[in-house]
CSV table of N, CA and C in Angstrom, one decimal:
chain,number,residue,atom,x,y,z
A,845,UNK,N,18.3,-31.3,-17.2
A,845,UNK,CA,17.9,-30.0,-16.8
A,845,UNK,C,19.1,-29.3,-16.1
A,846,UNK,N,19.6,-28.6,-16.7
A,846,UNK,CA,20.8,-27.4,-16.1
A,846,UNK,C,20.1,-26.3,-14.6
A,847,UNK,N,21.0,-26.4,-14.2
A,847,UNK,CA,20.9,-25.3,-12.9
A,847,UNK,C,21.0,-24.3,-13.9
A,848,UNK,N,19.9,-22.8,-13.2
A,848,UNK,CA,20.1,-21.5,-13.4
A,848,UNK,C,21.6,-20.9,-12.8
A,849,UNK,N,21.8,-19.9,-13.2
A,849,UNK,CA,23.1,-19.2,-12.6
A,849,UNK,C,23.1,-18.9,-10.8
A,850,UNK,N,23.8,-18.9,-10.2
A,850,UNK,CA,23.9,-18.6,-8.9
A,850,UNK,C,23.2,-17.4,-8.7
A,851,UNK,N,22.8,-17.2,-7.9
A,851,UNK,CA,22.1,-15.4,-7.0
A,851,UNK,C,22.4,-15.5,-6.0
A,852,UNK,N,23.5,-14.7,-5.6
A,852,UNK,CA,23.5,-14.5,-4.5
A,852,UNK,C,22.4,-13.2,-3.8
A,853,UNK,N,21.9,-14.2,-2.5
A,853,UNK,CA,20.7,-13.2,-1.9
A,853,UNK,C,21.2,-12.2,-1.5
A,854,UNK,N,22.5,-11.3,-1.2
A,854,UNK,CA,22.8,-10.3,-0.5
A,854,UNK,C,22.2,-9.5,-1.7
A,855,UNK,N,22.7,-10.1,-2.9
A,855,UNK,CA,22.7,-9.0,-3.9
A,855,UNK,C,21.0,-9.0,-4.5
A,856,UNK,N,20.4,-10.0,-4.4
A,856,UNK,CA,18.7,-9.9,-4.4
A,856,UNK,C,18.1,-9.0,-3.0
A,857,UNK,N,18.9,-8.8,-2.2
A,857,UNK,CA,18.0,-8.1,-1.5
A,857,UNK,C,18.5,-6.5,-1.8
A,858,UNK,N,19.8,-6.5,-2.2
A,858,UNK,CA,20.5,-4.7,-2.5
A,858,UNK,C,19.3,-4.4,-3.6
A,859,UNK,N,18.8,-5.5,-4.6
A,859,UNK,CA,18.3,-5.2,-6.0
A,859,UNK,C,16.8,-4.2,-5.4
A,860,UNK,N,15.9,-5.6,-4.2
A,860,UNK,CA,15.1,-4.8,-3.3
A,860,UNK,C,15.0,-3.4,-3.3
A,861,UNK,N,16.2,-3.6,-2.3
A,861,UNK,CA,16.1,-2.3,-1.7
A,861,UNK,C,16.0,-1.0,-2.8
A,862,UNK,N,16.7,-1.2,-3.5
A,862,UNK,CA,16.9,-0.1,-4.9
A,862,UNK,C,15.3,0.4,-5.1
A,863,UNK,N,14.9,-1.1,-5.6
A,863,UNK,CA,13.2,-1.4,-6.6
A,863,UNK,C,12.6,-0.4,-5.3
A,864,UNK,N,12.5,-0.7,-3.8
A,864,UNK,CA,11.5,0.0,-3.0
A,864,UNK,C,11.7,1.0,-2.8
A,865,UNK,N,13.4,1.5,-2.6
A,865,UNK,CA,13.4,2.7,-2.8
A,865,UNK,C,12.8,3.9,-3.9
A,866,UNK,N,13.1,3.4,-5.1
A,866,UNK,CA,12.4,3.7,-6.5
A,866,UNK,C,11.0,4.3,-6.0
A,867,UNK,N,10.4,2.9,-5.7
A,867,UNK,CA,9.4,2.9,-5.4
A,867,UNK,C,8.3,3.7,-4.4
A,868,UNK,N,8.9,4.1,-3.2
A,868,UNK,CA,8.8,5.2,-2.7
A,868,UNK,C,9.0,6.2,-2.8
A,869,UNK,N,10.1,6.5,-3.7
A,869,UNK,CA,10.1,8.0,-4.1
A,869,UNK,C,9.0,8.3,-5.0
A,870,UNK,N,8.5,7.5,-5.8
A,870,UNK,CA,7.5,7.6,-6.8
A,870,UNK,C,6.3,8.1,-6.2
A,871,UNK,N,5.9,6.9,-4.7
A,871,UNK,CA,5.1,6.6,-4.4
A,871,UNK,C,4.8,8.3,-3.7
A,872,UNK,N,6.0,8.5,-2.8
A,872,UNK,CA,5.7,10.1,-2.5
A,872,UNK,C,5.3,11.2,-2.9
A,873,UNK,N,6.4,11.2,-4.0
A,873,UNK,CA,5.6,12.3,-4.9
A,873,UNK,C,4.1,12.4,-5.6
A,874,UNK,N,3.7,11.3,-5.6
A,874,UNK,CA,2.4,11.0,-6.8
A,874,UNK,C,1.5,11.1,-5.0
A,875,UNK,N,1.5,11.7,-3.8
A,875,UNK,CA,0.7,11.2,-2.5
A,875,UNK,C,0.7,12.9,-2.8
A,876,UNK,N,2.3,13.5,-2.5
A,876,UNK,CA,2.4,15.2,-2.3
A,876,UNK,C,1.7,15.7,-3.6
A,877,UNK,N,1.4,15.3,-4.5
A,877,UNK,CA,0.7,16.0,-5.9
A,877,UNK,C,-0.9,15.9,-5.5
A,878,UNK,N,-1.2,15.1,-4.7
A,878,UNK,CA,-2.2,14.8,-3.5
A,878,UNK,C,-2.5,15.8,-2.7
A,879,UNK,N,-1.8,16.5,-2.3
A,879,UNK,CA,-1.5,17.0,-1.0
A,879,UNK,C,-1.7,16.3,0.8
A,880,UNK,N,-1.3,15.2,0.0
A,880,UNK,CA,-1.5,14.3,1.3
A,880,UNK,C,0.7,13.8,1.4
A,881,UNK,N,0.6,13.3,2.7
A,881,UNK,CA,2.1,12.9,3.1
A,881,UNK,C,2.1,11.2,2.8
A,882,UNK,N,3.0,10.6,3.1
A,882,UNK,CA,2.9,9.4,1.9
A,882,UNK,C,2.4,8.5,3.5
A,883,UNK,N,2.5,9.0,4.6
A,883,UNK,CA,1.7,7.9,5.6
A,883,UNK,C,0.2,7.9,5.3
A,884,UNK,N,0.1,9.3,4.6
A,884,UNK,CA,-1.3,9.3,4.5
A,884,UNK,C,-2.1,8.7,3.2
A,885,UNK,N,-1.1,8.6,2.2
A,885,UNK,CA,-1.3,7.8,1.6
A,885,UNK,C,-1.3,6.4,1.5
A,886,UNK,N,-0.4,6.0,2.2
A,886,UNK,CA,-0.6,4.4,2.5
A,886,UNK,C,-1.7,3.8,3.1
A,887,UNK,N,-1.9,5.2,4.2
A,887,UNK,CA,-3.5,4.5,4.7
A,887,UNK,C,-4.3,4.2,3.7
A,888,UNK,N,-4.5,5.2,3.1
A,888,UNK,CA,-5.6,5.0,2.0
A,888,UNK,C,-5.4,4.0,1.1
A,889,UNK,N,-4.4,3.7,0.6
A,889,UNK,CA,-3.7,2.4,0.2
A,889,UNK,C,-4.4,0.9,1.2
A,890,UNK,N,-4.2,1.1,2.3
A,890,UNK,CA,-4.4,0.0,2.9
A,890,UNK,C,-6.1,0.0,3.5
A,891,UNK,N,-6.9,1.0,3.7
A,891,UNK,CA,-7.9,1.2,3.2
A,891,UNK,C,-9.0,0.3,2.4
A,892,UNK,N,-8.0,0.9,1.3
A,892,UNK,CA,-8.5,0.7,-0.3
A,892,UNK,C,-9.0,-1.0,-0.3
A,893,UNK,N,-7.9,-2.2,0.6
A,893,UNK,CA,-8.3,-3.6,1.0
A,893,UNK,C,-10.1,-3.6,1.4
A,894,UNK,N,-10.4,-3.0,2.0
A,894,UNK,CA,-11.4,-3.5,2.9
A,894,UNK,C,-11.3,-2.6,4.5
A,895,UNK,N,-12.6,-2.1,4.8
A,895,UNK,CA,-12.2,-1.7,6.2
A,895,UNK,C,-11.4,-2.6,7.0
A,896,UNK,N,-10.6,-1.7,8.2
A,896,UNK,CA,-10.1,-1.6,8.8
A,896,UNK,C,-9.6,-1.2,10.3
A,897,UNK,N,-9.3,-2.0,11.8
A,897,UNK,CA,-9.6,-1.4,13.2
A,897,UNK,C,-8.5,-0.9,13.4
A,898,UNK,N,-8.4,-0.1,13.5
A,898,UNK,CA,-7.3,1.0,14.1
A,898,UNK,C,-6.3,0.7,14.6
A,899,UNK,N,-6.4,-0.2,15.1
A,899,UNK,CA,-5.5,-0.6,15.8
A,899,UNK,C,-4.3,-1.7,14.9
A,900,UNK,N,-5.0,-2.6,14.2
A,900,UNK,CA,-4.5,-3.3,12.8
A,900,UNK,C,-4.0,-2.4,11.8
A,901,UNK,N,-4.6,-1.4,11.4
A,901,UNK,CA,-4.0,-0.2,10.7
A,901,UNK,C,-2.2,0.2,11.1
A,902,UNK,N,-2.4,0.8,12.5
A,902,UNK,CA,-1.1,1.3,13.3
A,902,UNK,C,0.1,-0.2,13.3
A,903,UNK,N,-1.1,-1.5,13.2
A,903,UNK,CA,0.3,-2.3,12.6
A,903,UNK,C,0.8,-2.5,11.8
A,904,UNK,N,-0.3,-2.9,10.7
A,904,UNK,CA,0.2,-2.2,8.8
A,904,UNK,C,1.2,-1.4,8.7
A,905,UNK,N,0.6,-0.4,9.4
A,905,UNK,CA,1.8,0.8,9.3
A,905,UNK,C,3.1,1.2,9.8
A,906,UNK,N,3.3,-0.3,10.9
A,906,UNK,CA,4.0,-0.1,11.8
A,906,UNK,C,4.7,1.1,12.7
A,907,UNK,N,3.7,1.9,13.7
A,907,UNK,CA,3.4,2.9,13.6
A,907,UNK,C,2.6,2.9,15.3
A,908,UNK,N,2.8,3.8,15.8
A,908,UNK,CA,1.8,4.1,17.5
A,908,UNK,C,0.2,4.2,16.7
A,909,UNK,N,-0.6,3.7,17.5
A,909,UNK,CA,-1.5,3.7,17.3
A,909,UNK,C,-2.1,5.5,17.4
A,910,UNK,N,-1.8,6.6,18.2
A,910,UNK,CA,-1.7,7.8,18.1
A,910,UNK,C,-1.2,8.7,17.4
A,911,UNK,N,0.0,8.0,16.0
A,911,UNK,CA,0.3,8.4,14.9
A,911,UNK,C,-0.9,8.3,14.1
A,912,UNK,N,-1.6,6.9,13.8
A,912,UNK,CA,-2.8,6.5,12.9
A,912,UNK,C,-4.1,7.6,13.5
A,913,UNK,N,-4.0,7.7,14.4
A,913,UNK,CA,-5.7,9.1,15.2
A,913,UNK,C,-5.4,10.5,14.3
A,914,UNK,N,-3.9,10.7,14.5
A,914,UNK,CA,-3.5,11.9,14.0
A,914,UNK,C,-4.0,11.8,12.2
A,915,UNK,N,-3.4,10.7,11.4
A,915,UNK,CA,-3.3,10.7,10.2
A,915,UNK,C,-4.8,10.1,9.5
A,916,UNK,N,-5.9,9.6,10.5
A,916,UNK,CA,-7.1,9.5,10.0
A,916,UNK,C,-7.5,10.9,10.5
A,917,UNK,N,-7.8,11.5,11.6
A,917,UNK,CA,-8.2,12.8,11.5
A,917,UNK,C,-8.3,13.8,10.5
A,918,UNK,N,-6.9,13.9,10.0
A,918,UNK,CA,-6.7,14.5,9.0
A,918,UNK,C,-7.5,14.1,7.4
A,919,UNK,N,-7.4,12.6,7.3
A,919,UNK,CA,-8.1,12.0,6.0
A,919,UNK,C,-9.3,12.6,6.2
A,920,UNK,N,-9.8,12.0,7.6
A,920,UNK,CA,-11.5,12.2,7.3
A,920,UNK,C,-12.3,14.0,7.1
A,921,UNK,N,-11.2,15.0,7.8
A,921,UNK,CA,-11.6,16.3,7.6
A,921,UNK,C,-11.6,16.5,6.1
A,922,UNK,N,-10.8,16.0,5.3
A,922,UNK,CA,-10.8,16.1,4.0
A,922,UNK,C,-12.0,15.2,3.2
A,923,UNK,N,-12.3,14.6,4.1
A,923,UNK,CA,-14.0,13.2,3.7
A,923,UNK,C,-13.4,12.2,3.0
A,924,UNK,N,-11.9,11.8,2.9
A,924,UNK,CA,-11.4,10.7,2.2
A,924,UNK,C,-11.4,9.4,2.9
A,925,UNK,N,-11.5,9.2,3.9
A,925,UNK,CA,-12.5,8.0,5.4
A,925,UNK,C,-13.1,8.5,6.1
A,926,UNK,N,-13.8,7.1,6.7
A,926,UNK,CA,-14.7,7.3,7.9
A,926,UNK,C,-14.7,6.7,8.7
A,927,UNK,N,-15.2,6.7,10.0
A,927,UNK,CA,-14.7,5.9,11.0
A,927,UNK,C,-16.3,5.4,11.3
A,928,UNK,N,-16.3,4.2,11.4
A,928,UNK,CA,-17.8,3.4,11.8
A,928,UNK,C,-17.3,2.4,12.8
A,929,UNK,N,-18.9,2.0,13.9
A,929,UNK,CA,-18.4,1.1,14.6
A,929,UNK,C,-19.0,0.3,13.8
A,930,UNK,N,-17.6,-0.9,14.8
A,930,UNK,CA,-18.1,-2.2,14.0
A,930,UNK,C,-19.1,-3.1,14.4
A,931,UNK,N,-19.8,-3.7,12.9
A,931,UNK,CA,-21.1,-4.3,13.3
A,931,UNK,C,-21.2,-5.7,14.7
A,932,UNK,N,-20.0,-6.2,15.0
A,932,UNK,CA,-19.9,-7.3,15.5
A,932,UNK,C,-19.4,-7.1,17.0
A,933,UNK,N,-18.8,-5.7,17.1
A,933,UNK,CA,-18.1,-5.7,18.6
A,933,UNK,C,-18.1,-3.7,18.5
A,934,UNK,N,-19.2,-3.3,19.3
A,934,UNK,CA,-19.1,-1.6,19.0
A,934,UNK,C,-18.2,-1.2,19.8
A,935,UNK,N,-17.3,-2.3,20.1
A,935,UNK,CA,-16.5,-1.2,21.3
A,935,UNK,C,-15.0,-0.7,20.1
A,936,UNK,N,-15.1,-1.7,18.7
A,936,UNK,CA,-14.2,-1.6,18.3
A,936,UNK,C,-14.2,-0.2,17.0
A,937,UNK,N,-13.3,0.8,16.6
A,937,UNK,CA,-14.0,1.5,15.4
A,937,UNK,C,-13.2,0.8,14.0
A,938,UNK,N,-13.4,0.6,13.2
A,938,UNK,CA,-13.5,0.7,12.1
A,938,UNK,C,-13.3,2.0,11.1
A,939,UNK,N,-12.4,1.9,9.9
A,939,UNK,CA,-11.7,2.9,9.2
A,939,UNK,C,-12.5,2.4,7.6
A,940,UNK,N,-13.0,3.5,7.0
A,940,UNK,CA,-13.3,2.5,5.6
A,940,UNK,C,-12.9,3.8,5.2
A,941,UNK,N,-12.6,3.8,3.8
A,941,UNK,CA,-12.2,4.3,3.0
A,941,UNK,C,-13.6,5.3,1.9
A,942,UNK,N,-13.9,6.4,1.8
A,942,UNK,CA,-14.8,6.9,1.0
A,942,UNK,C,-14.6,7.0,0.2
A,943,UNK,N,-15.5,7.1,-1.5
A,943,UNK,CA,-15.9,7.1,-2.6
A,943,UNK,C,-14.6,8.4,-3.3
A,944,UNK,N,-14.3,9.3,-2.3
A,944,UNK,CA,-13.8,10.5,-2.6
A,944,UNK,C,-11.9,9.7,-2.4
A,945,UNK,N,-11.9,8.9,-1.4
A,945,UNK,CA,-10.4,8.7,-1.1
A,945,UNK,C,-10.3,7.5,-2.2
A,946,UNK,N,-11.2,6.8,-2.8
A,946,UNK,CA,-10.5,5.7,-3.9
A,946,UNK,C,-10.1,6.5,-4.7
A,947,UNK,N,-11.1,7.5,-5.1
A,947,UNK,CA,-10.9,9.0,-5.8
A,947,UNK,C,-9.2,9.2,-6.2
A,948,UNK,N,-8.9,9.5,-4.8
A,948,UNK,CA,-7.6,10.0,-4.9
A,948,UNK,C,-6.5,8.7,-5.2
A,949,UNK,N,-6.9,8.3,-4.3
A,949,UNK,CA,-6.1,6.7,-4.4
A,949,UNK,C,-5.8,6.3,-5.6
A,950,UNK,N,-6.9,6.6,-6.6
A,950,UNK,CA,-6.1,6.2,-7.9
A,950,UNK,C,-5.9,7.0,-8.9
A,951,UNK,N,-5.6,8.3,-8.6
A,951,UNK,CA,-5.0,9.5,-8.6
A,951,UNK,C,-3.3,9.2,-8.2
A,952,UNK,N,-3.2,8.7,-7.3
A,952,UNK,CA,-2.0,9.0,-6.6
A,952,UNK,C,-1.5,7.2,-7.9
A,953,UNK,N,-2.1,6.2,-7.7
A,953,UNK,CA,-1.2,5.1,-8.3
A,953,UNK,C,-0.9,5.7,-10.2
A,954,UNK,N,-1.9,6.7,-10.7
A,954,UNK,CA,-1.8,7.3,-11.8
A,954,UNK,C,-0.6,8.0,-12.0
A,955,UNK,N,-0.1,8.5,-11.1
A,955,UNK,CA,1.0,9.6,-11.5
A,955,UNK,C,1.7,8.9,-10.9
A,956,UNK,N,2.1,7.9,-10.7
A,956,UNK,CA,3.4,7.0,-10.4
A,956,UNK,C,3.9,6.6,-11.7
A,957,UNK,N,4.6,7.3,-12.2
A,957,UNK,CA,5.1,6.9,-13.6
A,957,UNK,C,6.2,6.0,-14.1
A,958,UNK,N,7.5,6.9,-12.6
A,958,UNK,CA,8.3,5.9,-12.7
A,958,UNK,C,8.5,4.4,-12.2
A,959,UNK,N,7.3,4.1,-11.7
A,959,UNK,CA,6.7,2.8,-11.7
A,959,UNK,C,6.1,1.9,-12.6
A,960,UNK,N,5.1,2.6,-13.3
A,960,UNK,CA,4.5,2.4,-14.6
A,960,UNK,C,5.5,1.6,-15.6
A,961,UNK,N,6.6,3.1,-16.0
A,961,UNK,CA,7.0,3.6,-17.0
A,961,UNK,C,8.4,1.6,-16.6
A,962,UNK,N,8.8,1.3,-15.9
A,962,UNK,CA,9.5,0.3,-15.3
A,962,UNK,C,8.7,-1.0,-15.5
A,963,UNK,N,7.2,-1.3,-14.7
A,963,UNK,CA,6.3,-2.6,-15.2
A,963,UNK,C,6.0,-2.5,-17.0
A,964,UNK,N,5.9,-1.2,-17.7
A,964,UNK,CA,5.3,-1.2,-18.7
A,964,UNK,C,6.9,-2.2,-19.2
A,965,UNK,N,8.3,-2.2,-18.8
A,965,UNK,CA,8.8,-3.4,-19.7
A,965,UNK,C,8.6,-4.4,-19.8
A,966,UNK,N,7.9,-5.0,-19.3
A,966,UNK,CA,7.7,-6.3,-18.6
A,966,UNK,C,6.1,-6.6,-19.8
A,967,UNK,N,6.4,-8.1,-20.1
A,967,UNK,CA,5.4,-8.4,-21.0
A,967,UNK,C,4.3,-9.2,-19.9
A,968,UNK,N,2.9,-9.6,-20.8
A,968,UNK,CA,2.4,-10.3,-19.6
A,968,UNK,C,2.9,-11.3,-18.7
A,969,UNK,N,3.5,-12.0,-19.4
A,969,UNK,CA,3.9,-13.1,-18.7
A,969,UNK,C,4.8,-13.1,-17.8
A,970,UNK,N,5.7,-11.9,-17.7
A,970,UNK,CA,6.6,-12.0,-16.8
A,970,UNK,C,6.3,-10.8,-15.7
A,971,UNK,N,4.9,-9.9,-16.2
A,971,UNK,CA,4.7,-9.4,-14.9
A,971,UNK,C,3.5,-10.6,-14.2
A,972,UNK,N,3.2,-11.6,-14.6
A,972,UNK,CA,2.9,-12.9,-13.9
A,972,UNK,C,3.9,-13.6,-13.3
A,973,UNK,N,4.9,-13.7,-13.5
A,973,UNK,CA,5.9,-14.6,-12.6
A,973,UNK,C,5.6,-13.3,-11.6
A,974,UNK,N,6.4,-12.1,-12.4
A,974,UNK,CA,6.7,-11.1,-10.7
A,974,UNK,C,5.8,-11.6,-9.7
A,975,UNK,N,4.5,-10.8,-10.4
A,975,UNK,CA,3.5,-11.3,-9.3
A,975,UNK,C,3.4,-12.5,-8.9
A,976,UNK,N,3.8,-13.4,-9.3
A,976,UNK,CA,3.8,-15.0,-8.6
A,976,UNK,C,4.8,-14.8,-7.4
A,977,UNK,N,6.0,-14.1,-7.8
A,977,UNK,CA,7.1,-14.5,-7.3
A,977,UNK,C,7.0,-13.6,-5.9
A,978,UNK,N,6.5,-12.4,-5.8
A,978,UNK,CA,6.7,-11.2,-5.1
A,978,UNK,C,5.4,-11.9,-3.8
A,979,UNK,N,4.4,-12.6,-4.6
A,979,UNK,CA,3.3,-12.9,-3.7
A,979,UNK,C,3.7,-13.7,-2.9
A,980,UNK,N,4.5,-15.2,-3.3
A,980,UNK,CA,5.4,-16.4,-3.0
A,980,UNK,C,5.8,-15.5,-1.7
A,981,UNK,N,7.3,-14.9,-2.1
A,981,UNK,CA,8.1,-14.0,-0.8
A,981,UNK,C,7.3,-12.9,0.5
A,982,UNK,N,6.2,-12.3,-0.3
A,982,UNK,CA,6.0,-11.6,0.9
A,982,UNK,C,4.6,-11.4,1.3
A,983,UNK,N,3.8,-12.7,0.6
A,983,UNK,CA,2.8,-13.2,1.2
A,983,UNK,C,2.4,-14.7,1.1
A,984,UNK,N,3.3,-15.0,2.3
A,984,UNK,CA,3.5,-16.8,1.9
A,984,UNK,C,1.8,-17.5,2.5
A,985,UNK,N,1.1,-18.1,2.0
A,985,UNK,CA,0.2,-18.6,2.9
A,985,UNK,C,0.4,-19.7,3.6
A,986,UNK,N,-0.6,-19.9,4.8
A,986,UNK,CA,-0.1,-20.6,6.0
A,986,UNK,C,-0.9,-22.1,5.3
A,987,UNK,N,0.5,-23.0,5.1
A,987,UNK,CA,-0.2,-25.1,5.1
A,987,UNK,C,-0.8,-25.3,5.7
């Protein structure tokens, strides 16, 4: 069995940074065709998981917890979340996502093209490794 070619990680992480960059530009524009800002989209993004306490949100987002008051405010005047207490501890609120914000949410992953238009080269099986690989790196589970 032969070794693969060397990688150096400086240059796997430059590659990163490109891919996320890409990636966020995409991601922005397909939130502003929204008329949402792309924090606001991420919420909804992270939402989209499963409710969420406010407080866990503002660390998703890495972000003041007073940035996230401001940026659900906003969602929920528009009725794309809601804020519920939670059934287990009412001192805590809870963020869910409404019927109207998946709505958008997959509105906004729809007009990501130059995202699309990038995975669409990719045959099944190697957007299976990615996803193997991408999950491996930046969601390792705990032995």
């Amino acid at each position: 069995m032969t070794a693969g070619p060397h990688v150096d990680a400086a240059e796997l992480m430059e590659l990163l940074s490109l891919s996320l960059g890409a990636y966020y530009a995409d991601f922005t524009a397909a939130a502003a065709s929204e008329n949402l800002t792309a924090s606001q989209g991420k919420t909804l993004t992270a939402l989209r998981r499963g409710p969420i306490a406010m407080r866990t949100l503002a660390q998703a987002l890495s972000c003041d917890a007073s940035n996230v008051t401001g940026i659900i405010n906003r969602l929920e005047k528009r009725g794309l979340v809601r804020r519920e207490t939670n059934p287990t501890d009412r001192r805590v609120t809870r963020l869910v996502i409404t019927p109207e914000g998946e709505h958008v949410t997959d509105a906004i992953r729809a007009r990501m093209r130059r995202t699309h238009d990038g995975l669409s080269r990719l045959d099944e099986q190697e957007l299976g490794s990615l996803h193997t690989l991408l999950t491996r790196v930046f969601h390792p589970r705990a032995d």
